[in-house]
Amino acid sequence: MPSIVRTWFNVSVLIVTYFSPAILSTGRLNVLLIISDDLRPTIGCYGDPMVKSPNIDQLASKSNVFHNAFAQQAVCGPSRTSFLTSRRPDTTRLYDFNSYWRVHAGNYTTLPQYFKSRGYTTMSVGKVFHPGIASNHSDDYPYSWSVPPYHPPSFAYEKRKVCKGDDGKLHVNLLCPVNVTEMPMKTLPDMENTEEAVRLLKSAKETDSPFFLAVGYYKPHIPFRIPQEFLELYPLENVTLAPDPDVPGGLPPVAYNPWTDIRKREDVQSLNVSFPYGPVPKEFQRRIRQHYFAAVTYVDAQVGRLLSALDDLGLANDTMVVFTSDHGWSLGEHGEWAKYSNFDVATRVPLIVHVPGLTSAPHKLGERSFPYIDVFRHSDQQFTLGRAVRDVVELVDLFPTVSELAGLKPPPPCPPSSFGDSDLPLLADIRVMGYSIRSCDYRYTLWVTFDPASFRANMTDVHAGELYLLQDDPGQDRNVYDGGGGEHGRLLAKLDGHLHWTSTLRQHLLYFNSGSKVKGMF
């Protein structure tokens, strides 16, 4: 059930305003864009008391940290295409993985392509664009990249029987802690990603042109195939359950995702969990959360090695670093174990932006900006948080923000209509879309009829609605859409006025949108 996040702020302007304009004309910076897959802000610098993330926290101490950043859709392909083109999924026409925007929407310039056209060497490591049809089976090479994108060879084993179960046999499991030396190729994909990224940094240092390096780490995306020693940092008896494990009262069935991704794994299948709501046994819930936390710390170690290489190569003072994710992931909240929903745990992402000389003072000769922190030796190291930004922002505005901060003239805004005569993708199964407004005070969703033939939503044909008042319900556990009159009624009337004006919505609101394959539900 794909979901697209939109809020009603024009955040492409707002993000840049959090940085002093004095730095914006001092010259071109290198760019290191780090993308973690399925990472919600479950890291220390966002206040998580459990997860150990010292290297990311160290980066955050020298950065602007955006605490309310949202992806456009809680699905990998649509989200990545959206923020890498700075266009919303309604424009890219991608709600799943089965269309390529240059064919089905328009020949839109991407973030790395824009830097490439300005003389940068652009390089891709790991999962940056979603592989396959969504990026033309080429990661959009050669349009976006100066050299062919790198994919780690060991990723070929990610979905094979390499997870040792309690029976001693190998399985395709969700939970997959491994002895790396026993793995095929004796390594793991994200380890290879770091090694290749460091190699590319060394190569870039020897050239005269600035670089744009995007590094996409695969974890904490399932399966949790990670080095087994990271589990030792999270004793199972210390792992708590989600504070709000129940399906929200009044939740429309169309708004619930039955987490089919994890149901395909052999260890989950052995639990015989009922469909669609479960629940997963509590002991296994703890184990899922334990493995997710361990996977985050594993990614942190890779980020630490990568950032340390910037210091080693003398590049830290000249390189802007952006750390983010394509979307979040539910860890038992609302009875869900996946992405694909419109809840904050699925749509909210970390966004950390470091600009040397702006978000922190340049380091002096002999000093290091990002010394590597070994979590097994210094797991309790604390950092003073950099500038915390609480306003709502969104990833679709990363493109112009990064461009301006790096010293380039931002690209012009998109025209109101840029569909042209491109072919529409095949969306025969999508019959209902959920459009939402997310502010600091509420999340409001209308589930409306969607016509895949014309690629249009009928905002007057409403199947269901959601309204969560965040001051009293920050976890979005009580849907008060049908709550009646009073203040709720006045707010609903105001919001309906916004959503029913489809043309105004498309041009002036930044909103959620969720497509669902609905079979007989309405």
PDB file of C-alpha atoms in Angstrom, residues 248-350:
ATOM      1  CA  PRO A 248      -5.747   2.623  16.051  1.00  0.00           C
ATOM      2  CA  GLY A 249      -9.384   2.893  16.932  1.00  0.00           C
ATOM      3  CA  GLY A 250     -11.474   3.851  13.937  1.00  0.00           C
ATOM      4  CA  LEU A 251      -8.714   3.144  11.421  1.00  0.00           C
ATOM      5  CA  PRO A 252     -10.183   2.522   7.946  1.00  0.00           C
ATOM      6  CA  PRO A 253      -9.138  -0.908   6.629  1.00  0.00           C
ATOM      7  CA  VAL A 254      -7.623   0.726   3.538  1.00  0.00           C
ATOM      8  CA  ALA A 255      -5.159   2.606   5.762  1.00  0.00           C
ATOM      9  CA  TYR A 256      -3.699  -0.544   7.297  1.00  0.00           C
ATOM     10  CA  ASN A 257      -0.711  -2.360   5.800  1.00  0.00           C
ATOM     11  CA  PRO A 258      -0.628  -6.116   6.573  1.00  0.00           C
ATOM     12  CA  TRP A 259       3.203  -6.291   6.374  1.00  0.00           C
ATOM     13  CA  THR A 260       3.381  -8.885   3.620  1.00  0.00           C
ATOM     14  CA  ASP A 261       7.133  -8.293   3.213  1.00  0.00           C
ATOM     15  CA  ILE A 262       8.053  -9.987   6.469  1.00  0.00           C
ATOM     16  CA  ARG A 263       5.385 -12.687   6.103  1.00  0.00           C
ATOM     17  CA  LYS A 264       7.401 -14.115   3.194  1.00  0.00           C
ATOM     18  CA  ARG A 265      10.352 -14.973   5.468  1.00  0.00           C
ATOM     19  CA  GLU A 266      10.660 -18.538   6.685  1.00  0.00           C
ATOM     20  CA  ASP A 267      11.078 -17.678  10.370  1.00  0.00           C
ATOM     21  CA  VAL A 268       7.935 -15.516  10.288  1.00  0.00           C
ATOM     22  CA  GLN A 269       5.975 -18.144   8.363  1.00  0.00           C
ATOM     23  CA  SER A 270       6.751 -20.662  11.091  1.00  0.00           C
ATOM     24  CA  LEU A 271       4.854 -18.474  13.576  1.00  0.00           C
ATOM     25  CA  ASN A 272       1.534 -18.984  11.735  1.00  0.00           C
ATOM     26  CA  VAL A 273       0.544 -15.356  12.294  1.00  0.00           C
ATOM     27  CA  SER A 274      -3.049 -14.660  11.283  1.00  0.00           C
ATOM     28  CA  PHE A 275      -3.785 -12.300   8.384  1.00  0.00           C
ATOM     29  CA  PRO A 276      -4.057  -9.332   8.263  1.00  0.00           C
ATOM     30  CA  TYR A 277      -3.678  -8.074  11.827  1.00  0.00           C
ATOM     31  CA  GLY A 278      -1.628 -10.720  13.576  1.00  0.00           C
ATOM     32  CA  PRO A 279      -0.409 -10.247  16.220  1.00  0.00           C
ATOM     33  CA  VAL A 280       3.228 -11.335  16.175  1.00  0.00           C
ATOM     34  CA  PRO A 281       4.191 -13.182  19.396  1.00  0.00           C
ATOM     35  CA  LYS A 282       5.718 -10.743  21.893  1.00  0.00           C
ATOM     36  CA  GLU A 283       9.022 -12.572  22.163  1.00  0.00           C
ATOM     37  CA  PHE A 284       9.467 -12.409  18.399  1.00  0.00           C
ATOM     38  CA  GLN A 285       8.459  -8.735  18.461  1.00  0.00           C
ATOM     39  CA  ARG A 286      11.369  -8.087  20.811  1.00  0.00           C
ATOM     40  CA  ARG A 287      13.704  -9.959  18.513  1.00  0.00           C
ATOM     41  CA  ILE A 288      12.607  -7.932  15.479  1.00  0.00           C
ATOM     42  CA  ARG A 289      13.230  -4.695  17.365  1.00  0.00           C
ATOM     43  CA  GLN A 290      16.565  -6.003  18.651  1.00  0.00           C
ATOM     44  CA  HIS A 291      17.723  -6.827  15.121  1.00  0.00           C
ATOM     45  CA  TYR A 292      16.553  -3.486  13.737  1.00  0.00           C
ATOM     46  CA  PHE A 293      18.479  -1.592  16.424  1.00  0.00           C
ATOM     47  CA  ALA A 294      21.558  -3.717  15.757  1.00  0.00           C
ATOM     48  CA  ALA A 295      21.251  -3.062  12.019  1.00  0.00           C
ATOM     49  CA  VAL A 296      21.157   0.690  12.677  1.00  0.00           C
ATOM     50  CA  THR A 297      24.361   0.460  14.708  1.00  0.00           C
ATOM     51  CA  TYR A 298      25.951  -1.598  11.941  1.00  0.00           C
ATOM     52  CA  VAL A 299      25.123   1.212   9.484  1.00  0.00           C
ATOM     53  CA  ASP A 300      26.523   3.726  11.961  1.00  0.00           C
ATOM     54  CA  ALA A 301      29.843   1.875  11.919  1.00  0.00           C
ATOM     55  CA  GLN A 302      29.943   2.081   8.122  1.00  0.00           C
ATOM     56  CA  VAL A 303      29.105   5.799   8.195  1.00  0.00           C
ATOM     57  CA  GLY A 304      31.880   6.305  10.730  1.00  0.00           C
ATOM     58  CA  ARG A 305      34.462   4.623   8.508  1.00  0.00           C
ATOM     59  CA  LEU A 306      33.324   6.649   5.504  1.00  0.00           C
ATOM     60  CA  LEU A 307      33.442   9.993   7.318  1.00  0.00           C
ATOM     61  CA  SER A 308      36.791   9.140   8.854  1.00  0.00           C
ATOM     62  CA  ALA A 309      38.130   8.689   5.324  1.00  0.00           C
ATOM     63  CA  LEU A 310      37.195  12.313   4.582  1.00  0.00           C
ATOM     64  CA  ASP A 311      39.565  13.311   7.369  1.00  0.00           C
ATOM     65  CA  ASP A 312      42.298  10.926   6.248  1.00  0.00           C
ATOM     66  CA  LEU A 313      42.177  12.355   2.721  1.00  0.00           C
ATOM     67  CA  GLY A 314      42.030  15.986   3.786  1.00  0.00           C
ATOM     68  CA  LEU A 315      38.572  16.446   2.252  1.00  0.00           C
ATOM     69  CA  ALA A 316      36.475  17.212   5.332  1.00  0.00           C
ATOM     70  CA  ASN A 317      36.848  21.000   5.093  1.00  0.00           C
ATOM     71  CA  ASP A 318      35.659  21.008   1.472  1.00  0.00           C
ATOM     72  CA  THR A 319      32.818  18.478   1.587  1.00  0.00           C
ATOM     73  CA  MET A 320      29.183  18.972   2.442  1.00  0.00           C
ATOM     74  CA  VAL A 321      27.646  15.873   4.075  1.00  0.00           C
ATOM     75  CA  VAL A 322      23.938  15.025   3.953  1.00  0.00           C
ATOM     76  CA  PHE A 323      22.593  11.999   5.828  1.00  0.00           C
ATOM     77  CA  THR A 324      19.022  10.828   5.342  1.00  0.00           C
ATOM     78  CA  SER A 325      16.768   7.865   4.484  1.00  0.00           C
ATOM     79  CA  ASP A 326      14.112   7.097   1.906  1.00  0.00           C
ATOM     80  CA  HIS A 327      11.444   6.501   4.598  1.00  0.00           C
ATOM     81  CA  GLY A 328      10.944   4.890   7.990  1.00  0.00           C
ATOM     82  CA  TRP A 329       9.700   1.498   9.182  1.00  0.00           C
ATOM     83  CA  SER A 330       7.122   0.405  11.745  1.00  0.00           C
ATOM     84  CA  LEU A 331       8.442  -1.588  14.690  1.00  0.00           C
ATOM     85  CA  GLY A 332       5.140  -2.821  16.077  1.00  0.00           C
ATOM     86  CA  GLU A 333       3.456   0.563  16.364  1.00  0.00           C
ATOM     87  CA  HIS A 334      -0.206   0.402  15.306  1.00  0.00           C
ATOM     88  CA  GLY A 335       0.169  -3.371  14.922  1.00  0.00           C
ATOM     89  CA  GLU A 336       2.416  -2.968  11.856  1.00  0.00           C
ATOM     90  CA  TRP A 337       5.869  -4.268  10.894  1.00  0.00           C
ATOM     91  CA  ALA A 338       6.727  -2.540   7.650  1.00  0.00           C
ATOM     92  CA  LYS A 339       6.664   0.714   5.714  1.00  0.00           C
ATOM     93  CA  TYR A 340       3.844   1.514   3.234  1.00  0.00           C
ATOM     94  CA  SER A 341       1.673   3.450   5.712  1.00  0.00           C
ATOM     95  CA  ASN A 342       1.042   7.150   6.356  1.00  0.00           C
ATOM     96  CA  PHE A 343       1.956   6.971  10.039  1.00  0.00           C
ATOM     97  CA  ASP A 344       4.942   9.046  11.116  1.00  0.00           C
ATOM     98  CA  VAL A 345       6.998   5.963  11.944  1.00  0.00           C
ATOM     99  CA  ALA A 346       6.882   5.093   8.227  1.00  0.00           C
ATOM    100  CA  THR A 347       7.147   8.553   6.680  1.00  0.00           C
ATOM    101  CA  ARG A 348       9.406  10.514   9.041  1.00  0.00           C
ATOM    102  CA  VAL A 349      13.129  10.304   8.315  1.00  0.00           C
ATOM    103  CA  PRO A 350      16.407  11.584   9.715  1.00  0.00           C
TER     104      PRO A 350
END
